[in-house]
Amino acid sequence: MHKDEIYMQRCLDLAALGLGKTYPNPMVGSVIVHQGKIIGEGWHQKSGGAHAEVDAVASVKDKTLLKESTLYVSLEPCAHYGKTPPCAELIIKHRIPNVVVGCVDPFSKVSGKGIEMMRNAGANVKVGLLEEDCERSHKRFFTFHKKHRPYIILKWAETKDGFIAPFEQESGKPFWITSSESKKLVHKWRTEEASILVGTNTVEKDNPELTARLWEGNQPLRLILDRRLRLSNDLHVFDDSVKTLVFTEQIKENSESTEYQVIDFNTIHQELMSQLYQRNIHSVIIEGGRETMQSFIDADLWDEARVFVGDKNLEKGIIAPQLDASYVNEQRVSTDLLKYYYR
């Protein structure tokens, strides 16, 4: 690996530290190199906080070295005033002569403008180092701004013989297929996404909390599909512990932590994507049930799927969603096999 690529990879490693904490901003990492030595590094740690470039510059003890250094950053420095001043201006102010950018920002207020601003000020700006890796790192941000919808992750667990649940189960008691280690991993995933979505049947049968109780971090917005408002108010999703957004065709007054949004269920996927885009929700993890999951697959509305295959057979029951794709990689999580699919 070339030295430049090593520095950009370090940017990506730093960016990953912000996973689940920067929403709705992208995760970005930055390093500053002087004569082959990293003298500063930083990452965007939370929304409203310092951007990666600002964090990296602040970490440099001897600021006089900046005018002889190269700044690496995984995403184009911003050129507009938001919650913080433009990073491109900061780079110009400190007369950093060389800037290496992983990929261009798709956000209309930035796209190409930060690069242009730095070049107009005399900086030598190179773009596209480890570009695919950088774009993958910003997959939620890029999907939101390019496709005008959130990044969609499907997650389910199935038995070795391909079922996700028995035909009949005791109400309020979920049928567990996977190990406790897999359950903890799912809670970690929840902290990494902006929202989590399930349908009416899943809420009625499992009475899930849809929170990240087993992992410290962000609590995703709960999204519930309840076309006819069948769900009882004493279910966990209405416990006021985190915010809940219910999509329905019925009118109901909002409570302190629950909002009811009327949509047309005949065009549900278009309506959902429009609503989530308008609400600046960059990602959603869909956790069930089978009907809801399959509807998104059939509508070709998914970006990745994470499928647990548990170490048990059911012989009969509700068949797992059918995904016309090959898994890219797999890993063992205790007694379970976890398969990753990407569009």
Tab-separated table of C-alpha atoms in Angstrom:
chain	number	residue	atom	x	y	z
A	1	MET	CA	0.000	0.000	0.000
A	2	HIS	CA	1.319	3.451	-0.962
A	3	LYS	CA	1.986	5.951	1.833
A	4	ASP	CA	-0.863	8.187	0.635
A	5	GLU	CA	-3.234	5.237	0.847
A	6	ILE	CA	-2.032	4.425	4.363
A	7	TYR	CA	-2.867	7.972	5.467
A	8	MET	CA	-6.296	7.843	3.814
A	9	GLN	CA	-6.982	4.468	5.403
A	10	ARG	CA	-6.178	6.083	8.734
A	11	CYS	CA	-8.796	8.732	7.894
A	12	LEU	CA	-11.348	5.971	7.338
A	13	ASP	CA	-10.414	4.242	10.585
A	14	LEU	CA	-10.885	7.519	12.442
A	15	ALA	CA	-14.177	8.223	10.666
A	16	ALA	CA	-15.553	4.863	11.823
A	17	LEU	CA	-15.238	6.029	15.441
A	18	GLY	CA	-18.180	8.356	14.786
A	19	LEU	CA	-20.554	5.613	13.615
A	20	GLY	CA	-24.010	6.260	15.010
A	21	LYS	CA	-22.996	9.564	16.606
A	22	THR	CA	-22.804	12.074	13.737
A	23	TYR	CA	-26.293	11.713	12.229
A	24	PRO	CA	-27.440	13.524	10.125
A	25	ASN	CA	-23.860	14.500	9.274
A	26	PRO	CA	-21.445	12.070	7.597
A	27	MET	CA	-18.662	10.260	9.428
A	28	VAL	CA	-15.390	11.885	8.393
A	29	GLY	CA	-11.765	11.352	9.393
A	30	SER	CA	-8.714	13.530	8.747
A	31	VAL	CA	-4.950	13.355	9.302
A	32	ILE	CA	-2.235	15.963	8.826
A	33	VAL	CA	1.206	14.839	7.696
A	34	HIS	CA	4.479	16.779	7.875
A	35	GLN	CA	7.610	15.296	6.292
A	36	GLY	CA	6.263	11.750	6.456
A	37	LYS	CA	5.005	12.011	10.043
A	38	ILE	CA	1.418	12.371	11.269
A	39	ILE	CA	1.321	15.523	13.384
A	40	GLY	CA	-2.441	15.783	13.781
A	41	GLU	CA	-5.591	13.774	13.354
A	42	GLY	CA	-9.274	14.081	14.077
A	43	TRP	CA	-12.775	12.887	13.263
A	44	HIS	CA	-16.303	14.215	13.399
A	45	GLN	CA	-17.416	12.998	16.804
A	46	LYS	CA	-21.015	14.236	16.967
A	47	SER	CA	-23.495	16.382	15.077
A	48	GLY	CA	-22.973	20.044	15.881
A	49	GLY	CA	-19.400	19.386	17.023
A	50	ALA	CA	-16.136	20.128	15.293
A	51	HIS	CA	-15.670	18.627	11.849
A	52	ALA	CA	-12.790	16.226	11.245
A	53	GLU	CA	-10.510	18.842	9.673
A	54	VAL	CA	-11.083	21.251	12.575
A	55	ASP	CA	-10.373	18.477	15.063
A	56	ALA	CA	-7.182	17.523	13.202
A	57	VAL	CA	-5.868	21.103	12.980
A	58	ALA	CA	-6.630	21.673	16.667
A	59	SER	CA	-4.555	18.609	17.580
A	60	VAL	CA	-1.398	19.972	15.925
A	61	LYS	CA	0.869	21.354	18.637
A	62	ASP	CA	3.092	23.469	16.401
A	63	LYS	CA	0.741	25.298	14.033
A	64	THR	CA	3.683	26.754	12.071
A	65	LEU	CA	4.171	23.294	10.540
A	66	LEU	CA	0.762	23.453	8.865
A	67	LYS	CA	2.030	25.627	5.996
A	68	GLU	CA	4.434	22.800	5.082
A	69	SER	CA	2.007	19.917	5.548
A	70	THR	CA	-0.513	17.764	3.702
A	71	LEU	CA	-4.053	17.323	5.012
A	72	TYR	CA	-5.851	14.081	4.180
A	73	VAL	CA	-9.619	13.862	4.579
A	74	SER	CA	-12.106	11.143	3.606
A	75	LEU	CA	-14.766	13.597	2.349
A	76	GLU	CA	-14.517	16.975	0.626
A	77	PRO	CA	-14.166	19.843	3.145
A	78	CYS	CA	-17.345	21.887	3.437
A	79	ALA	CA	-17.583	25.353	1.882
A	80	HIS	CA	-20.750	26.648	3.525
A	81	TYR	CA	-21.800	27.943	6.930
A	82	GLY	CA	-23.908	25.420	8.819
A	83	LYS	CA	-23.654	24.731	12.541
A	84	THR	CA	-19.929	25.341	12.099
A	85	PRO	CA	-17.852	27.567	9.755
A	86	PRO	CA	-16.533	26.136	6.452
A	87	CYS	CA	-13.606	23.738	6.803
A	88	ALA	CA	-12.227	24.885	3.447
A	89	GLU	CA	-11.792	28.375	4.924
A	90	LEU	CA	-9.916	26.948	7.909
A	91	ILE	CA	-7.511	25.094	5.601
A	92	ILE	CA	-6.928	28.290	3.616
A	93	LYS	CA	-6.464	30.328	6.804
A	94	HIS	CA	-3.667	28.036	7.979
A	95	ARG	CA	-2.136	27.996	4.473
A	96	ILE	CA	-2.022	24.205	4.277
A	97	PRO	CA	-0.498	23.768	0.799
A	98	ASN	CA	-1.557	20.208	-0.012
A	99	VAL	CA	-4.953	18.580	0.469
A	100	VAL	CA	-5.874	15.001	-0.465
A	101	VAL	CA	-9.619	14.285	-0.611
A	102	GLY	CA	-11.098	10.783	-0.632
A	103	CYS	CA	-14.332	11.649	-2.445
A	104	VAL	CA	-16.500	14.599	-3.447
A	105	ASP	CA	-19.404	15.545	-1.175
A	106	PRO	CA	-22.786	14.914	-2.925
A	107	PHE	CA	-24.554	17.522	-0.753
A	108	SER	CA	-25.575	20.363	-3.085
A	109	LYS	CA	-24.274	23.101	-0.774
A	110	VAL	CA	-20.806	21.546	-0.841
A	111	SER	CA	-20.397	19.388	-3.955
A	112	GLY	CA	-17.186	20.578	-5.612
A	113	LYS	CA	-17.332	23.994	-3.961
A	114	GLY	CA	-14.900	23.168	-1.153
A	115	ILE	CA	-12.363	21.827	-3.645
A	116	GLU	CA	-12.804	24.873	-5.866
A	117	MET	CA	-12.393	27.276	-2.946
A	118	MET	CA	-9.121	25.669	-1.840
A	119	ARG	CA	-7.734	25.532	-5.369
A	120	ASN	CA	-8.630	29.173	-5.977
A	121	ALA	CA	-6.643	30.012	-2.836
A	122	GLY	CA	-3.583	28.241	-4.267
A	123	ALA	CA	-3.777	24.839	-2.554
A	124	ASN	CA	-2.753	21.707	-4.432
A	125	VAL	CA	-5.867	19.529	-4.125
A	126	LYS	CA	-5.967	15.882	-5.206
A	127	VAL	CA	-9.289	14.038	-5.304
A	128	GLY	CA	-10.212	10.348	-5.457
A	129	LEU	CA	-7.722	8.526	-3.235
A	130	LEU	CA	-9.326	5.237	-2.069
A	131	GLU	CA	-12.498	6.703	-3.527
A	132	GLU	CA	-14.604	3.527	-3.429
A	133	ASP	CA	-13.642	2.860	0.184
A	134	CYS	CA	-14.467	6.450	1.110
A	135	GLU	CA	-17.830	6.326	-0.648
A	136	ARG	CA	-18.593	3.046	1.137
A	137	SER	CA	-17.744	4.723	4.447
A	138	HIS	CA	-20.265	7.454	3.619
A	139	LYS	CA	-22.907	5.065	2.256
A	140	ARG	CA	-25.731	6.433	4.395
A	141	PHE	CA	-24.923	10.065	3.584
A	142	PHE	CA	-24.433	9.355	-0.132
A	143	THR	CA	-27.636	7.322	-0.474
A	144	PHE	CA	-29.650	10.035	1.247
A	145	HIS	CA	-28.356	12.854	-0.953
A	146	LYS	CA	-28.174	10.942	-4.238
A	147	LYS	CA	-31.348	8.830	-4.022
A	148	HIS	CA	-33.385	11.095	-1.737
A	149	ARG	CA	-34.132	8.280	0.673
A	150	PRO	CA	-32.488	6.666	3.687
A	151	TYR	CA	-29.970	3.831	3.457
A	152	ILE	CA	-32.019	0.661	4.019
A	153	ILE	CA	-30.755	-2.356	5.957
A	154	LEU	CA	-32.848	-5.518	6.185
A	155	LYS	CA	-32.270	-7.736	9.210
A	156	TRP	CA	-33.854	-11.051	10.038
A	157	ALA	CA	-33.099	-14.421	11.612
A	158	GLU	CA	-34.098	-17.740	10.118
A	159	THR	CA	-33.769	-21.376	11.073
A	160	LYS	CA	-31.494	-23.773	9.207
A	161	ASP	CA	-34.521	-24.982	7.263
A	162	GLY	CA	-35.593	-21.459	6.268
A	163	PHE	CA	-38.339	-20.328	8.664
A	164	ILE	CA	-38.496	-17.109	10.691
A	165	ALA	CA	-41.273	-18.083	13.113
A	166	PRO	CA	-43.857	-20.780	13.864
A	167	PHE	CA	-47.383	-20.298	12.532
A	168	GLU	CA	-48.657	-19.911	16.070
A	169	GLN	CA	-46.852	-18.298	18.995
A	170	GLU	CA	-47.865	-16.930	22.357
A	171	SER	CA	-48.706	-13.236	22.038
A	172	GLY	CA	-46.039	-10.927	23.406
A	173	LYS	CA	-43.392	-13.640	23.526
A	174	PRO	CA	-40.999	-13.595	20.556
A	175	PHE	CA	-39.697	-16.835	19.103
A	176	TRP	CA	-35.917	-16.670	19.470
A	177	ILE	CA	-33.827	-18.308	16.769
A	178	THR	CA	-30.420	-16.834	17.511
A	179	SER	CA	-27.980	-16.738	20.427
A	180	SER	CA	-27.639	-14.033	23.076
A	181	GLU	CA	-24.406	-12.900	21.383
A	182	SER	CA	-26.296	-12.255	18.134
A	183	LYS	CA	-28.959	-10.338	20.045
A	184	LYS	CA	-26.295	-8.092	21.536
A	185	LEU	CA	-24.816	-7.497	18.068
A	186	VAL	CA	-28.235	-6.443	16.771
A	187	HIS	CA	-28.507	-3.911	19.592
A	188	LYS	CA	-25.111	-2.547	18.596
A	189	TRP	CA	-26.374	-2.182	15.028
A	190	ARG	CA	-29.393	-0.254	16.288
A	191	THR	CA	-27.116	2.374	17.850
A	192	GLU	CA	-25.528	2.872	14.418
A	193	GLU	CA	-28.722	3.738	12.536
A	194	ALA	CA	-31.113	6.680	12.643
A	195	SER	CA	-34.298	4.625	12.755
A	196	ILE	CA	-35.775	1.135	13.067
A	197	LEU	CA	-38.948	-0.059	11.318
A	198	VAL	CA	-41.427	-2.899	11.901
A	199	GLY	CA	-44.971	-3.700	10.877
A	200	THR	CA	-48.165	-4.166	12.871
A	201	ASN	CA	-47.975	-7.962	13.103
A	202	THR	CA	-44.472	-7.919	14.603
A	203	VAL	CA	-45.519	-5.459	17.288
A	204	GLU	CA	-48.656	-7.463	18.114
A	205	LYS	CA	-46.935	-10.857	18.249
A	206	ASP	CA	-43.566	-9.966	19.805
A	207	ASN	CA	-44.292	-6.735	21.731
A	208	PRO	CA	-40.701	-5.569	21.033
A	209	GLU	CA	-39.094	-2.547	22.664
A	210	LEU	CA	-37.017	-1.704	19.559
A	211	THR	CA	-34.312	-0.076	21.643
A	212	ALA	CA	-30.585	-0.631	22.093
A	213	ARG	CA	-30.762	-1.880	25.667
A	214	LEU	CA	-27.750	-4.166	25.396
A	215	TRP	CA	-25.356	-1.613	23.900
A	216	GLU	CA	-24.527	1.952	24.858
A	217	GLY	CA	-25.179	4.565	22.203
A	218	ASN	CA	-27.804	6.224	20.050
A	219	GLN	CA	-31.418	5.120	20.419
A	220	PRO	CA	-32.999	4.921	16.942
A	221	LEU	CA	-36.329	6.507	16.121
A	222	ARG	CA	-38.995	3.780	16.203
A	223	LEU	CA	-41.036	3.581	12.982
A	224	ILE	CA	-44.260	1.573	13.134
A	225	LEU	CA	-46.600	0.673	10.264
A	226	ASP	CA	-50.126	0.535	11.690
A	227	ARG	CA	-52.564	1.142	8.856
A	228	ARG	CA	-55.770	0.903	10.889
A	229	LEU	CA	-54.427	1.780	14.353
A	230	ARG	CA	-54.873	-1.761	15.664
A	231	LEU	CA	-52.083	-1.524	18.201
A	232	SER	CA	-52.794	-1.151	21.903
A	233	ASN	CA	-51.316	1.837	23.721
A	234	ASP	CA	-49.869	-0.387	26.459
A	235	LEU	CA	-47.333	-2.020	24.115
A	236	HIS	CA	-43.613	-1.365	24.630
A	237	VAL	CA	-43.269	0.802	21.511
A	238	PHE	CA	-45.506	3.383	23.199
A	239	ASP	CA	-43.662	3.393	26.523
A	240	ASP	CA	-42.266	6.951	26.073
A	241	SER	CA	-38.671	5.698	26.503
A	242	VAL	CA	-37.743	6.897	23.003
A	243	LYS	CA	-39.569	8.672	20.201
A	244	THR	CA	-41.950	6.689	18.018
A	245	LEU	CA	-43.398	7.616	14.622
A	246	VAL	CA	-46.497	5.700	13.533
A	247	PHE	CA	-47.524	5.619	9.874
A	248	THR	CA	-51.257	5.093	9.507
A	249	GLU	CA	-54.340	5.931	7.448
A	250	GLN	CA	-56.252	7.026	10.549
A	251	ILE	CA	-56.089	10.398	12.267
A	252	LYS	CA	-54.928	10.364	15.883
A	253	GLU	CA	-53.616	13.061	18.163
A	254	ASN	CA	-49.904	12.970	18.929
A	255	SER	CA	-48.647	12.273	22.432
A	256	GLU	CA	-45.453	13.534	24.065
A	257	SER	CA	-43.224	10.899	22.464
A	258	THR	CA	-45.423	9.391	19.738
A	259	GLU	CA	-46.322	11.052	16.444
A	260	TYR	CA	-48.980	9.785	14.044
A	261	GLN	CA	-48.396	10.465	10.344
A	262	VAL	CA	-51.177	9.804	7.849
A	263	ILE	CA	-50.004	8.274	4.551
A	264	ASP	CA	-51.587	6.418	1.638
A	265	PHE	CA	-50.824	2.714	2.118
A	266	ASN	CA	-51.632	2.037	-1.548
A	267	THR	CA	-48.348	3.785	-2.380
A	268	ILE	CA	-46.691	3.009	0.942
A	269	HIS	CA	-43.075	2.702	-0.166
A	270	GLN	CA	-43.034	5.994	-2.068
A	271	GLU	CA	-44.805	7.709	0.828
A	272	LEU	CA	-42.404	6.275	3.404
A	273	MET	CA	-39.308	7.271	1.454
A	274	SER	CA	-40.683	10.775	0.944
A	275	GLN	CA	-41.540	11.174	4.629
A	276	LEU	CA	-38.175	9.888	5.852
A	277	TYR	CA	-36.293	12.091	3.393
A	278	GLN	CA	-38.272	15.172	4.454
A	279	ARG	CA	-37.507	14.337	8.081
A	280	ASN	CA	-33.768	14.103	7.354
A	281	ILE	CA	-33.577	10.434	8.388
A	282	HIS	CA	-30.475	8.991	6.714
A	283	SER	CA	-30.812	5.303	7.554
A	284	VAL	CA	-33.332	2.695	8.626
A	285	ILE	CA	-32.904	-0.880	9.784
A	286	ILE	CA	-35.977	-2.973	9.028
A	287	GLU	CA	-36.489	-5.806	11.492
A	288	GLY	CA	-39.729	-7.400	10.452
A	289	GLY	CA	-41.905	-9.116	9.933
A	290	ARG	CA	-41.848	-11.316	6.893
A	291	GLU	CA	-44.557	-9.421	4.993
A	292	THR	CA	-42.965	-6.026	5.615
A	293	MET	CA	-39.491	-7.285	4.751
A	294	GLN	CA	-40.604	-8.982	1.543
A	295	SER	CA	-42.491	-5.872	0.411
A	296	PHE	CA	-39.284	-3.844	0.494
A	297	ILE	CA	-37.403	-6.597	-1.364
A	298	ASP	CA	-40.114	-6.813	-4.033
A	299	ALA	CA	-40.054	-3.012	-4.403
A	300	ASP	CA	-36.263	-3.185	-4.850
A	301	LEU	CA	-35.905	-0.865	-1.869
A	302	TRP	CA	-32.933	-2.159	0.083
A	303	ASP	CA	-29.184	-1.583	0.190
A	304	GLU	CA	-27.941	-4.420	2.347
A	305	ALA	CA	-29.329	-7.392	4.238
A	306	ARG	CA	-27.950	-9.062	7.350
A	307	VAL	CA	-29.352	-12.541	7.812
A	308	PHE	CA	-28.733	-14.745	10.827
A	309	VAL	CA	-29.099	-18.495	10.346
A	310	GLY	CA	-29.673	-20.081	13.738
A	311	ASP	CA	-28.627	-23.547	14.836
A	312	LYS	CA	-32.117	-25.069	14.887
A	313	ASN	CA	-34.821	-26.421	12.571
A	314	LEU	CA	-38.522	-25.646	12.722
A	315	GLU	CA	-39.876	-28.032	10.017
A	316	LYS	CA	-42.881	-25.785	9.387
A	317	GLY	CA	-43.837	-22.195	9.964
A	318	ILE	CA	-43.542	-18.759	8.337
A	319	ILE	CA	-41.047	-18.909	5.477
A	320	ALA	CA	-38.152	-16.434	5.630
A	321	PRO	CA	-38.069	-13.531	3.137
A	322	GLN	CA	-36.815	-14.520	-0.312
A	323	LEU	CA	-33.878	-12.445	-1.527
A	324	ASP	CA	-32.692	-12.873	-5.115
A	325	ALA	CA	-29.055	-12.159	-4.327
A	326	SER	CA	-25.912	-13.981	-3.264
A	327	TYR	CA	-24.323	-13.193	0.075
A	328	VAL	CA	-21.018	-11.365	-0.096
A	329	ASN	CA	-19.471	-12.632	3.107
A	330	GLU	CA	-20.331	-14.493	6.277
A	331	GLN	CA	-19.153	-14.811	9.851
A	332	ARG	CA	-19.838	-16.922	12.901
A	333	VAL	CA	-21.566	-15.315	15.871
A	334	SER	CA	-21.606	-17.928	18.611
A	335	THR	CA	-23.770	-20.797	17.267
A	336	ASP	CA	-25.222	-18.655	14.446
A	337	LEU	CA	-24.093	-17.987	10.887
A	338	LEU	CA	-24.397	-14.342	9.817
A	339	LYS	CA	-24.638	-13.630	6.083
A	340	TYR	CA	-24.227	-10.192	4.497
A	341	TYR	CA	-25.952	-9.280	1.208
A	342	TYR	CA	-25.513	-6.071	-0.799
A	343	ARG	CA	-27.404	-4.761	-3.796
